[in-house]
Coordinates of C-alpha atoms and ligand atoms in Angstrom, one line a residue:
M1 CA 12.6 13.0 26.5
L2 CA 10.1 11.2 28.9
E3 CA 10.7 14.0 31.7
G4 CA 9.8 16.5 29.3
R5 CA 13.4 18.3 29.2
R6 CA 13.4 18.3 25.2
G7 CA 10.1 19.6 25.0
W8 CA 6.5 18.7 24.9
P9 CA 6.4 17.2 21.0
L10 CA 9.5 14.7 22.3
Q11 CA 7.8 14.1 25.5
L12 CA 4.0 13.3 23.9
A13 CA 6.0 11.1 21.7
M14 CA 7.7 9.4 24.2
E15 CA 4.9 8.9 26.6
M16 CA 3.3 7.1 23.8
L17 CA 5.8 4.7 22.7
V18 CA 6.4 3.7 26.4
A19 CA 2.7 3.0 27.3
V20 CA 2.9 0.7 24.1
G21 CA 5.8 -0.8 25.1
R22 CA 4.4 -1.4 28.3
A23 CA 1.2 -3.2 27.1
Y24 CA 3.4 -5.6 25.2
D25 CA 6.1 -6.0 27.4
A26 CA 8.8 -4.6 25.5
E27 CA 12.1 -5.3 27.3
A28 CA 13.7 -1.7 25.9
M29 CA 13.6 0.5 23.6
I30 CA 15.9 0.3 20.0
P31 CA 16.7 3.1 17.5
V32 CA 14.7 2.9 14.2
T33 CA 16.8 3.6 11.0
S34 CA 13.4 5.1 9.3
A35 CA 10.0 5.7 9.6
H36 CA 6.9 5.6 6.8
L37 CA 3.9 7.9 8.0
V38 CA 0.0 7.5 7.1
I39 CA -1.2 11.4 7.0
D40 CA -4.2 11.1 4.9
G41 CA -6.1 13.9 5.4
T42 CA -9.4 12.7 5.3
A43 CA -8.6 10.5 8.6
L44 CA -6.5 12.9 10.1
G45 CA -9.0 16.2 9.4
D46 CA -8.6 19.7 11.3
P47 CA -7.4 17.9 14.4
G48 CA -4.1 16.4 12.6
V49 CA -3.5 19.5 10.8
E50 CA -3.4 21.7 14.2
L51 CA -1.5 18.9 15.6
F52 CA 1.1 18.6 13.1
E53 CA 1.5 22.5 12.9
R54 CA 2.2 22.5 16.6
L55 CA 4.9 20.4 16.4
V56 CA 6.5 22.9 13.4
A57 CA 5.9 25.8 15.6
D58 CA 7.3 24.6 18.9
G59 CA 10.4 22.9 17.2
A60 CA 9.9 19.0 16.2
R61 CA 12.4 17.7 14.0
F62 CA 12.3 14.2 12.7
A63 CA 15.3 12.0 14.1
V64 CA 15.2 9.8 11.4
P65 CA 14.6 9.4 7.1
V66 CA 10.9 10.1 7.0
S67 CA 8.9 8.8 3.8
I68 CA 5.3 9.8 3.2
N69 CA 2.3 7.6 2.3
A70 CA -0.2 8.6 -0.3
I71 CA -2.3 11.6 0.4
A72 CA -5.7 12.7 -0.5
V73 CA -5.0 15.0 -2.9
D74 CA -3.2 15.1 -6.6
R75 CA -0.5 17.2 -6.6
L76 CA 0.0 17.1 -10.3
A77 CA -3.5 18.5 -10.4
V78 CA -2.8 20.9 -8.2
A79 CA 0.5 22.0 -10.5
R80 CA -1.9 22.3 -13.2
G81 CA -4.3 24.7 -11.5
E82 CA -7.2 22.9 -10.5
P83 CA -9.2 24.5 -7.9
L84 CA -8.8 23.3 -4.2
S85 CA -11.2 22.5 -1.5
E86 CA -10.6 23.7 2.1
P87 CA -10.1 19.8 3.1
Q88 CA -7.6 19.6 0.1
R89 CA -5.7 22.7 1.3
G90 CA -5.3 20.9 4.9
Q91 CA -4.1 17.9 3.2
L92 CA -1.3 20.0 1.7
R93 CA -1.0 21.7 4.9
L94 CA 0.0 18.7 6.3
L95 CA 2.3 17.5 3.8
E96 CA 3.8 20.6 4.1
A97 CA 4.6 20.6 8.0
C98 CA 5.9 16.8 7.5
E99 CA 8.3 18.8 5.2
K100 CA 9.5 21.0 7.1
M101 CA 9.9 18.4 9.7
G102 CA 12.4 16.6 7.5
A103 CA 10.2 14.0 5.5
L104 CA 10.8 13.6 2.1
A105 CA 7.3 13.8 0.2
S106 CA 7.2 10.2 -1.4
C107 CA 3.7 10.2 -1.6
S108 CA 3.1 6.7 -2.2
C109 CA 1.9 3.4 -0.5
N110 CA 4.4 1.7 -2.6
P111 CA 7.7 3.3 -1.3
F112 CA 9.5 0.1 -2.5
I113 CA 9.0 1.4 -6.6
Q114 CA 10.6 4.4 -5.5
G115 CA 13.6 2.8 -4.2
I116 CA 12.8 3.7 -0.3
L117 CA 14.1 -0.1 1.2
P118 CA 15.3 -0.9 4.2
R119 CA 18.0 -3.2 4.5
F120 CA 17.9 -6.6 6.2
G121 CA 17.9 -6.8 9.5
E122 CA 17.1 -3.3 10.5
S123 CA 14.6 -1.8 12.6
V124 CA 11.7 0.8 10.8
A125 CA 8.5 2.0 12.3
W126 CA 6.8 2.0 9.0
S127 CA 2.7 2.7 8.8
E128 CA 0.1 1.5 6.2
S129 CA -0.8 -1.9 6.7
A130 CA 0.6 -3.1 2.9
T131 CA 3.9 -1.7 3.7
A132 CA 4.9 -4.0 6.6
P133 CA 4.5 -7.3 5.3
F134 CA 6.4 -6.3 2.6
V135 CA 9.5 -4.7 4.8
N136 CA 8.9 -7.8 7.0
S137 CA 9.0 -10.4 4.4
V138 CA 10.8 -9.8 1.6
I139 CA 13.5 -7.5 2.5
G140 CA 13.9 -9.0 6.1
G141 CA 13.4 -5.4 7.9
R142 CA 11.9 -5.2 11.0
T143 CA 8.5 -3.3 11.7
N144 CA 5.7 -3.6 13.3
R145 CA 2.5 -2.5 11.7
E146 CA 2.6 1.1 12.9
G147 CA -0.4 3.7 13.7
A148 CA 0.2 6.9 15.4
T149 CA 3.4 5.3 16.8
A150 CA 5.1 5.8 13.1
L151 CA 5.4 9.5 14.1
A152 CA 6.4 9.3 17.4
S153 CA 9.3 6.9 16.3
A154 CA 10.1 9.5 13.6
L155 CA 10.4 11.7 16.5
T156 CA 12.4 10.2 19.0
G157 CA 13.9 7.9 16.2
V158 CA 13.3 4.7 18.6
T159 CA 10.5 2.0 19.0
P160 CA 9.8 -0.7 21.7
K161 CA 11.3 -3.8 21.0
Y162 CA 8.3 -6.0 20.8
G163 CA 6.9 -8.2 18.3
M164 CA 8.4 -8.0 14.5
H165 CA 11.3 -6.7 16.4
L166 CA 11.9 -10.3 18.2
D167 CA 13.4 -13.2 16.4
A168 CA 10.3 -15.2 18.0
G169 CA 8.0 -12.9 16.5
R170 CA 8.6 -13.6 13.3
K171 CA 8.1 -17.6 13.0
G172 CA 5.7 -19.1 11.2
G173 CA 2.4 -20.3 12.9
V174 CA 0.6 -22.3 9.7
L175 CA 1.8 -23.9 6.3
F176 CA 0.1 -23.2 3.5
K177 CA 0.7 -25.7 0.0
I178 CA -0.2 -24.0 -3.3
D179 CA -1.4 -26.0 -5.5
A180 CA -2.6 -23.7 -8.4
P181 CA -0.8 -22.1 -11.0
M182 CA -0.3 -18.3 -10.5
A183 CA -1.2 -16.1 -13.6
G184 CA 0.0 -13.3 -12.9
L185 CA -0.3 -9.7 -10.2
H186 CA -4.1 -10.6 -9.8
D187 CA -3.8 -14.0 -8.8
F188 CA -1.3 -13.0 -6.6
N189 CA -3.8 -10.4 -5.4
L190 CA -6.3 -12.8 -4.9
L191 CA -4.2 -15.4 -2.8
G192 CA -3.0 -12.5 -0.4
T193 CA -6.6 -12.2 0.9
L194 CA -6.9 -15.7 0.4
I195 CA -4.2 -16.3 2.6
G196 CA -4.8 -13.7 5.0
R197 CA -8.5 -14.4 5.9
R198 CA -7.2 -18.4 6.4
A199 CA -4.0 -17.3 8.1
A200 CA -6.0 -16.0 10.9
G201 CA -4.0 -14.2 13.4
R202 CA -1.3 -16.7 12.7
I203 CA 2.2 -16.2 10.3
P204 CA 1.8 -18.2 7.3
V205 CA 4.4 -19.7 5.5
L206 CA 3.3 -20.5 1.9
G207 CA 5.2 -23.4 -0.1
G208 CA 5.0 -24.9 -3.6
L209 CA 5.6 -21.1 -4.8
S210 CA 7.8 -19.8 -7.4
R211 CA 10.0 -16.7 -6.9
P212 CA 6.9 -13.4 -7.1
T213 CA 8.1 -10.3 -9.3
R214 CA 8.5 -7.4 -7.5
D215 CA 5.1 -6.2 -8.2
E216 CA 3.2 -9.4 -7.3
F217 CA 5.0 -9.5 -4.0
V218 CA 3.9 -5.8 -3.2
G219 CA 0.3 -7.2 -4.5
F220 CA 0.1 -10.2 -2.2
S221 CA 1.4 -8.0 0.8
A222 CA -1.3 -5.3 0.4
A223 CA -3.7 -7.7 -0.3
F224 CA -3.0 -10.0 2.8
A225 CA -2.4 -6.8 5.1
I226 CA -5.9 -5.6 4.1
V227 CA -8.0 -9.2 5.9
C228 CA -4.8 -10.0 8.6
A229 CA -3.3 -8.5 11.6
E230 CA 0.0 -10.0 10.6
A231 CA 2.7 -8.3 9.6
M232 CA 4.7 -11.0 8.0
Y233 CA 4.3 -14.2 5.8
H234 CA 7.2 -16.6 5.1
I235 CA 7.7 -18.4 1.0
V236 CA 9.7 -21.1 1.6
G237 CA 12.6 -21.1 -0.4
V238 CA 12.4 -17.5 -1.4
T239 CA 11.9 -15.1 1.2
P240 CA 15.0 -14.3 3.1
E241 CA 14.2 -15.8 6.5
A242 CA 12.3 -18.8 5.2
P243 CA 15.6 -21.1 3.4
S244 CA 13.4 -23.8 4.7
L245 CA 10.5 -25.0 5.8
E246 CA 12.5 -25.8 9.5
A247 CA 13.6 -22.2 9.5
A248 CA 10.4 -20.1 8.8
F249 CA 9.0 -22.2 12.0
G250 CA 11.6 -22.3 14.0
G251 CA 11.5 -25.7 14.4
P252 CA 8.7 -28.9 13.0
A253 CA 6.6 -27.5 10.0
P254 CA 2.7 -28.5 11.2
A255 CA 0.8 -30.1 8.0
P256 CA -0.3 -27.9 5.4
I257 CA -3.4 -26.4 4.4
V258 CA -3.8 -27.2 0.2
I259 CA -4.7 -24.2 -1.5
G260 CA -6.1 -25.2 -5.1
V261 CA -7.7 -23.6 -8.1
S262 CA -11.2 -24.2 -6.4
D263 CA -9.8 -22.3 -3.5
L264 CA -8.8 -19.8 -5.8
D265 CA -12.2 -19.4 -8.1
A266 CA -14.1 -19.5 -4.4
E267 CA -11.8 -16.3 -3.8
R268 CA -12.1 -14.7 -7.4
A269 CA -16.3 -15.3 -7.1
R270 CA -16.5 -13.8 -3.8
T271 CA -14.6 -10.6 -4.7
S272 CA -16.1 -10.4 -7.9
T273 CA -20.0 -9.0 -7.0
S274 CA -20.6 -7.6 -10.4
T275 CA -21.8 -10.0 -13.3
G276 CA -23.7 -7.8 -16.0
D277 CA -22.0 -5.8 -18.5
R278 CA -21.9 -2.2 -16.6
V279 CA -18.5 -0.5 -15.5
D280 CA -18.1 2.8 -14.4
V281 CA -14.8 3.1 -13.3
V282 CA -11.9 1.3 -13.5
S283 CA -8.8 1.5 -11.2
I284 CA -5.7 0.1 -12.0
G285 CA -2.8 0.9 -9.2
C286 CA -3.4 -0.5 -6.1
P287 CA -0.8 -0.1 -4.3
H288 CA 0.6 2.4 -6.5
A289 CA 1.4 1.1 -10.2
S290 CA 5.2 0.8 -11.4
L291 CA 6.5 1.9 -14.7
E292 CA 6.5 -1.6 -15.6
Q293 CA 2.4 -1.8 -15.1
M294 CA 2.2 1.6 -16.4
Q295 CA 3.9 0.5 -19.4
E296 CA 1.6 -3.0 -19.4
V297 CA -1.5 -0.6 -19.4
A298 CA -0.3 2.1 -22.4
A299 CA 0.8 -1.2 -24.3
L300 CA -3.3 -2.5 -24.0
V301 CA -4.5 0.5 -24.6
A302 CA -2.3 2.2 -27.6
G303 CA -4.4 3.1 -30.6
R304 CA -7.9 2.6 -28.7
S305 CA -9.9 4.7 -26.7
V306 CA -12.1 4.6 -23.5
R307 CA -15.6 4.5 -24.1
D308 CA -17.9 7.1 -23.0
G309 CA -19.2 7.2 -19.5
V310 CA -16.1 5.3 -18.6
K311 CA -13.5 6.8 -16.1
F312 CA -10.3 4.7 -16.3
F313 CA -7.8 5.4 -13.4
L314 CA -4.6 4.3 -13.1
H315 CA -2.8 5.6 -10.0
T316 CA 0.6 6.3 -9.3
N317 CA 3.3 8.9 -7.5
R318 CA 4.9 11.8 -8.8
S319 CA 8.5 10.1 -9.0
T320 CA 7.0 7.1 -11.3
H321 CA 4.8 9.6 -13.3
D322 CA 8.2 11.4 -14.1
A323 CA 9.9 8.4 -15.4
A324 CA 6.8 7.0 -17.3
R325 CA 6.7 10.9 -19.1
M326 CA 10.5 10.4 -20.1
A327 CA 10.3 6.8 -20.7
G328 CA 7.2 7.8 -23.4
V329 CA 4.2 6.0 -21.4
L330 CA 2.0 9.0 -20.8
E331 CA 1.3 10.2 -24.1
P332 CA -0.7 6.8 -25.4
L333 CA -2.7 6.7 -21.7
A334 CA -3.9 10.3 -22.3
R335 CA -4.4 9.8 -26.1
A336 CA -6.6 6.6 -24.9
G337 CA -8.3 8.4 -22.3
V338 CA -6.5 7.0 -19.3
Q339 CA -6.0 9.8 -16.2
V340 CA -3.0 9.1 -14.2
T341 CA -3.1 10.2 -10.6
T342 CA -0.5 10.9 -8.9
D343 CA 0.1 10.7 -5.1
N344 CA -3.6 9.4 -4.6
C345 CA -5.9 6.9 -5.6
A346 CA -9.8 5.9 -6.1
V347 CA -9.9 5.5 -2.5
V348 CA -7.6 8.0 -0.5
S349 CA -9.2 11.0 -2.2
Y350 CA -11.8 13.4 -1.1
D351 CA -13.7 12.6 -4.5
R352 CA -14.8 9.1 -3.5
L353 CA -16.3 6.8 -5.8
P354 CA -19.9 7.5 -6.3
V355 CA -22.1 5.1 -4.0
G356 CA -23.1 2.1 -6.5
T357 CA -20.3 2.5 -8.5
T358 CA -19.5 -0.6 -10.8
L359 CA -15.7 -0.6 -10.4
A360 CA -12.9 -2.5 -12.5
T361 CA -9.8 -3.5 -10.9
N362 CA -7.3 -5.8 -10.4
S363 CA -6.9 -5.6 -6.5
T364 CA -8.6 -6.9 -4.0
K365 CA -7.4 -4.4 -2.3
M366 CA -9.5 -1.8 -4.1
A367 CA -12.4 -4.2 -4.5
L368 CA -12.5 -4.2 -0.6
F369 CA -12.4 -0.7 0.0
A370 CA -14.6 0.2 -2.8
K371 CA -17.2 -2.3 -1.1
A372 CA -16.9 -0.8 2.1
V373 CA -16.6 3.2 1.4
S374 CA -19.2 3.6 -1.7
S375 CA -21.0 0.0 -1.9
A376 CA -19.2 -0.6 -5.0
A377 CA -20.0 -3.5 -7.4
I378 CA -17.0 -5.1 -8.7
R379 CA -15.6 -6.7 -11.6
Y380 CA -12.3 -8.4 -10.6
G381 CA -9.6 -9.6 -13.0
S382 CA -6.0 -9.1 -15.2
V383 CA -4.8 -5.9 -16.2
E384 CA -6.0 -6.9 -19.7
D385 CA -9.4 -8.1 -18.3
C386 CA -9.9 -4.4 -17.2
V387 CA -8.8 -2.6 -20.2
S388 CA -10.7 -4.9 -22.2
V389 CA -14.1 -3.6 -20.5
A390 CA -13.1 0.0 -20.5
L391 CA -12.5 -0.2 -24.5
A392 CA -15.2 -3.1 -24.9
D393 CA -17.3 -0.5 -27.1
R394 CA -16.2 -1.2 -30.6
G395 CA -17.3 1.6 -31.8
A396 CA -14.9 3.7 -30.1
D397 CA -11.9 2.4 -31.7
V398 CA -9.8 5.6 -32.7
P399 CA -9.6 6.0 -36.4
G400 CA -6.1 5.9 -38.0
H401 CA -4.1 4.0 -35.5
Ligands
F3S1 FE1 -2.6 3.0 -2.0 FE2 -4.9 3.7 -2.4 FE3 -4.6 1.2 -2.4 S1 -3.3 4.3 -0.7 S2 -2.4 0.8 -1.2 S3 -3.8 2.7 -4.3 S4 -6.3 2.0 -1.7

């Protein structure tokens, strides 16, 4: 591959992997069993479209199963006949090129709710910051936080053996004792951001937590990764490589840093930058909402209506959307005025939140993105809090329900 005897796509991909491997003193190339690609058109633009289409035209094909992260287009809106802008067409061309090379158009930053799950001990090449901590920590699969290298591994089927692929690279570096009750997903999101910041480049080991739900694990992973470069955490007695403190650290544990209620409150205050009554947009589903989260929102909005002037988005992917339709969840959401978006979100979209938006969300990752991309003011809370601010106008109750 490196010598170009199997074509320029594999040569280019292998050159990239060899360069990364050399930079990290990797001892070998090892096979991967899958790859997860970020092909966000707002980031890749026209050069990305050109590269992917040239790869297809020159015969490149993926060597392993490949899934795709959220894209910047809602494909159900396209199916409904909504007009497409030129950049949106480019995004769909990127996706089509990936499909031609063999990818599954899963289009989600939460492939775990779609059943796309590496197995314990498997080496994979997954991009999207939030997915890597879940793969490493919750499943015990092995991936570095890949970027363009995920494409190179998808084409070649290998990755350099360094970092998360080494036993020594997966040991804890700092211990936190959680001494605060967790009230659900929004608290795990807060905790993820707090731990990510305090871990400061070390793999954190958490004690004192009982087993999170799948959605709480996903939320914690995404929130952790948005502020921390590490690709892994351990929860003692819960995650598979941390049956004990000693196992998590590969030796004696350091003294713990205690995280109490006041620390979580401070993180909440740091995230919530808006104190007034205003809300323009509600965003639930970062990472993409599971069927259970959609059911929760549907139950909370049943018989009510989103008030005028508020946009309420529930972000998910097409397969979860289909499951929600079959479960009868979409109808109450639509009746209340909740817009279910598929495959994209309020950030990964060409229709970004207007600058100065006041956003209500239960996701610290969405909050940080919205602050950075749209200078948004944030109202942070649980799903119930977000629903209640969207429906707060009593005059908006739907009569007869
Ligand atoms: Fe997914 Fe968008 Fe959040 S891509 S992780 S819902 S910012």
